[in-house]
Coordinates of C-alpha atoms in Angstrom, one line a residue:
X882 CA 0.1 0.0 0.3
X883 CA 1.4 3.4 -1.0
X884 CA 2.0 5.6 1.9
X885 CA 2.4 9.5 2.1
X886 CA 5.7 10.4 4.3
X887 CA 5.8 14.0 5.7
X888 CA 8.8 15.7 6.7
X889 CA 9.8 19.5 7.4
X890 CA 13.6 20.4 7.0
X891 CA 14.8 23.9 8.2
X892 CA 18.0 25.4 6.8
X893 CA 19.6 27.6 9.2
X894 CA 23.3 28.6 10.6
X895 CA 24.0 27.3 14.0
X896 CA 26.3 26.2 16.7
X897 CA 27.5 22.6 16.1
X898 CA 30.1 20.7 18.5
X899 CA 32.2 18.4 16.5
X900 CA 34.4 17.4 19.8
X901 CA 34.9 18.6 23.3
X902 CA 37.7 21.1 21.9
X903 CA 35.7 22.3 18.7
X904 CA 32.7 24.1 17.9
X905 CA 32.2 25.5 14.4
X906 CA 29.1 28.0 13.0
X907 CA 27.6 25.2 10.8
X908 CA 24.7 25.3 8.2
X909 CA 22.2 22.3 8.1
X910 CA 18.7 21.3 8.3
X911 CA 16.9 21.2 11.7
X912 CA 20.2 22.3 13.5
X913 CA 21.7 19.1 13.1
X914 CA 24.7 17.6 11.4
X915 CA 23.8 15.3 9.4
X916 CA 20.2 16.6 8.8
X917 CA 17.3 14.3 10.0
X918 CA 17.2 10.6 8.3
X919 CA 14.4 10.7 6.0
X920 CA 12.8 7.3 5.6
X921 CA 10.2 5.6 3.5
X922 CA 9.5 2.2 1.8
X923 CA 9.7 1.5 -1.9
X924 CA 6.6 3.0 -3.7
X925 CA 6.0 5.5 -1.0
X926 CA 5.3 9.6 -1.6
X927 CA 7.5 11.6 0.3
X928 CA 6.8 15.2 0.8
X929 CA 9.1 17.4 2.3
X930 CA 8.7 21.1 3.4
X931 CA 12.0 23.1 3.0
X932 CA 12.4 26.5 4.8
X933 CA 15.4 28.8 4.1
X934 CA 16.6 30.7 6.8
X935 CA 19.8 31.0 5.6
X936 CA 21.4 34.3 4.5
X937 CA 21.6 33.0 0.8
X938 CA 19.3 31.0 -1.8
X939 CA 19.8 27.3 -1.7
X940 CA 18.3 24.0 -3.5
X941 CA 17.9 20.3 -2.0
X942 CA 18.9 17.4 -4.4
X943 CA 17.9 14.0 -4.0
X944 CA 21.1 12.0 -4.9
X945 CA 20.5 8.7 -6.7
X946 CA 16.5 8.6 -6.7
X947 CA 14.9 8.3 -9.5
X948 CA 12.2 11.3 -10.0
X949 CA 10.6 13.9 -12.3
X950 CA 12.7 16.8 -13.3
X951 CA 10.5 19.4 -11.7
X952 CA 11.4 17.8 -7.9
X953 CA 15.2 16.9 -8.8
X954 CA 16.6 19.9 -7.1
X955 CA 18.9 21.6 -9.4
X956 CA 19.2 24.9 -10.9
X957 CA 18.4 23.6 -14.5
X958 CA 14.9 22.9 -13.2
X959 CA 14.0 24.8 -10.1
X960 CA 14.1 28.7 -8.9
X961 CA 16.6 28.4 -6.2
X962 CA 14.7 29.0 -2.6
X963 CA 15.4 32.6 -1.6
X964 CA 16.2 33.3 2.2
X965 CA 12.9 33.5 4.0
X966 CA 10.8 31.5 1.4
X967 CA 10.0 27.8 1.7
X968 CA 9.3 25.3 -1.0
X969 CA 7.7 21.7 -0.9
X970 CA 9.1 18.6 -2.6
X971 CA 7.0 15.9 -3.5
X972 CA 7.9 12.8 -5.1
X973 CA 7.5 8.8 -5.3
X974 CA 10.6 6.5 -4.4
X975 CA 10.6 3.8 -7.0
X976 CA 13.5 2.1 -5.9
X977 CA 14.8 0.8 -2.3
X978 CA 18.4 1.7 -1.6
X979 CA 20.5 4.1 0.4
X980 CA 20.4 7.5 -0.8
X981 CA 21.0 11.2 0.4
X982 CA 19.9 14.6 0.0
X983 CA 22.0 17.8 0.0
X984 CA 22.3 21.3 -1.2
X985 CA 22.9 21.7 -5.0
X986 CA 23.0 25.7 -4.7
X987 CA 26.9 26.9 -4.1
X988 CA 27.2 23.3 -3.0
X989 CA 30.9 23.3 -2.6
X990 CA 30.3 25.6 0.5
X991 CA 26.7 24.8 1.6
X992 CA 27.6 21.1 1.7
X993 CA 30.8 21.3 3.5
X994 CA 29.4 23.5 6.1
X995 CA 26.8 20.4 7.0
X996 CA 23.8 20.5 4.5
X997 CA 23.2 17.1 3.8
X998 CA 21.1 14.1 5.0
X999 CA 20.3 10.4 4.5
X1000 CA 17.3 9.1 2.3
X1001 CA 16.8 5.6 3.3
X1002 CA 14.1 3.8 1.2
X1003 CA 13.8 0.2 3.0
X1004 CA 13.1 -3.1 0.9
X1005 CA 10.8 -6.2 1.5
X1006 CA 13.5 -8.5 2.6
X1007 CA 14.3 -11.5 4.9
X1008 CA 17.1 -10.0 6.2
X1009 CA 17.8 -10.8 10.1
X1010 CA 19.9 -8.1 12.0
X1011 CA 19.8 -7.0 15.5
X1012 CA 20.4 -3.2 14.4
X1013 CA 20.8 -0.8 11.3
X1014 CA 23.0 2.2 11.7
X1015 CA 23.4 5.1 9.0
X1016 CA 26.9 6.3 8.8
X1017 CA 27.8 9.5 7.0
X1018 CA 31.3 10.5 6.5
X1019 CA 32.6 14.2 5.4
X1020 CA 35.4 16.4 5.8
X1021 CA 35.5 19.9 6.5
X1022 CA 38.7 22.3 5.7
X1023 CA 38.9 24.5 9.0
X1024 CA 41.4 27.3 10.1
X1025 CA 43.1 27.3 13.4
X1026 CA 39.7 29.3 14.9
X1027 CA 37.5 26.5 13.5
X1028 CA 36.1 28.7 10.7
X1029 CA 36.0 27.5 7.2
X1030 CA 38.8 28.5 5.1
X1031 CA 38.2 30.0 1.5
X1032 CA 41.5 29.8 -0.1
X1033 CA 43.0 32.2 -3.2
X1034 CA 41.5 32.4 -6.6
X1035 CA 43.0 29.1 -8.0
X1036 CA 42.0 26.9 -5.0
X1037 CA 38.4 28.2 -5.5
X1038 CA 38.1 27.6 -8.9
X1039 CA 39.6 23.9 -8.3
X1040 CA 37.2 23.6 -5.2
X1041 CA 34.0 24.7 -7.7
X1042 CA 34.8 22.2 -10.2
X1043 CA 36.2 19.2 -8.3
X1044 CA 35.5 19.9 -4.5
X1045 CA 38.2 19.6 -2.0
X1046 CA 39.4 17.5 0.9
X1047 CA 39.0 18.5 4.3
X1048 CA 41.5 17.8 7.2
X1049 CA 38.9 17.6 9.8
X1050 CA 37.1 14.2 9.2
X1051 CA 33.7 13.5 10.7
X1052 CA 31.2 10.6 11.0
X1053 CA 28.0 11.6 11.4
X1054 CA 29.0 15.0 12.4
X1055 CA 31.6 14.2 15.1
X1056 CA 35.3 13.8 15.2
X1057 CA 36.7 10.7 16.7
X1058 CA 33.4 8.9 16.3
X1059 CA 32.7 5.6 18.0
X1060 CA 30.5 2.9 18.2
X1061 CA 29.7 0.2 21.0
X1062 CA 27.9 -2.9 19.9
X1063 CA 27.4 -6.0 21.9
X1064 CA 29.7 -9.2 21.0
X1065 CA 27.8 -11.7 18.5
X1066 CA 25.4 -9.0 17.0
X1067 CA 24.7 -9.0 13.6
X1068 CA 24.2 -5.2 12.3
X1069 CA 23.4 -3.5 9.0
X1070 CA 25.7 -0.2 8.5
X1071 CA 24.3 1.9 5.4
X1072 CA 27.4 3.9 4.8
X1073 CA 27.2 7.3 2.9
X1074 CA 30.4 9.8 2.0
X1075 CA 29.2 12.9 1.7
X1076 CA 32.5 14.5 1.3
X1077 CA 32.8 16.9 -1.8
X1078 CA 36.3 15.4 -3.1
X1079 CA 37.5 12.4 -0.6
X1080 CA 37.4 8.8 -1.3
X1081 CA 37.5 6.8 1.6
X1082 CA 38.9 3.2 2.2
X1083 CA 36.9 1.3 4.8
X1084 CA 38.2 -1.5 7.1
X1085 CA 37.4 -2.6 10.7
X1086 CA 41.1 -3.2 11.8
X1087 CA 41.2 -6.6 9.9
X1088 CA 37.8 -7.9 11.2
X1089 CA 35.8 -9.3 8.3
X1090 CA 32.5 -8.1 7.1
X1091 CA 30.0 -8.5 4.4
X1092 CA 29.0 -6.1 1.5
X1093 CA 25.4 -7.1 1.3
X1094 CA 23.9 -4.0 -0.9
X1095 CA 25.2 -1.0 -2.7
X1096 CA 23.3 2.4 -3.0
X1097 CA 20.9 0.5 -5.5
X1098 CA 19.8 -1.8 -3.0
X1099 CA 20.5 -5.4 -1.8
X1100 CA 22.6 -7.6 -4.0
X1101 CA 20.8 -10.5 -5.6
X1102 CA 23.6 -13.2 -5.0
X1103 CA 24.6 -12.1 -1.3
X1104 CA 25.0 -14.5 1.5
X1105 CA 22.4 -14.2 3.9

């Protein structure tokens, strides 16, 4: 049965604590980095009202989701959401998978400051797990006073076209992120790389794990 899922996201600037010693002026949704996890099931209708409380326009792109162009959230198909204005996205999610949303206006700066979040479309499966986690990886390039660096003209040109690698590495908006789990538990981790340029090599210090899905959903020949 098709279900409507309602969400509201407010883009704003706020104080965000990366660690016990580092606080930044982040930009994000609902005063959180990452923003809220949006969840639905395959075939549902997602309705998201976006309020822009930033000092500049923004647009939200639904990364990896097959949807009609008018709801895709790029400059080519949508007028930017101006400061003080709102826009409501409405679209069907035809595929299960691990997706995400992020700013697509001045994205090199807005994304790096924290304007992103996960979009999870759940599938019908018999996968048995004890817990599921969403892990969003990001990198920020900060100065000594914890403000975002701008770089010179050449660096800014490269960043606009290729992004940049930040030296402050985050998982779910925190430095030195750690996970606690009980021995023998079976968990599903949905991992999203939200950094603008960095490739990430994933390992568990030699401990084995299984790849059961990609961003497009479960792998058909996976071991259960």
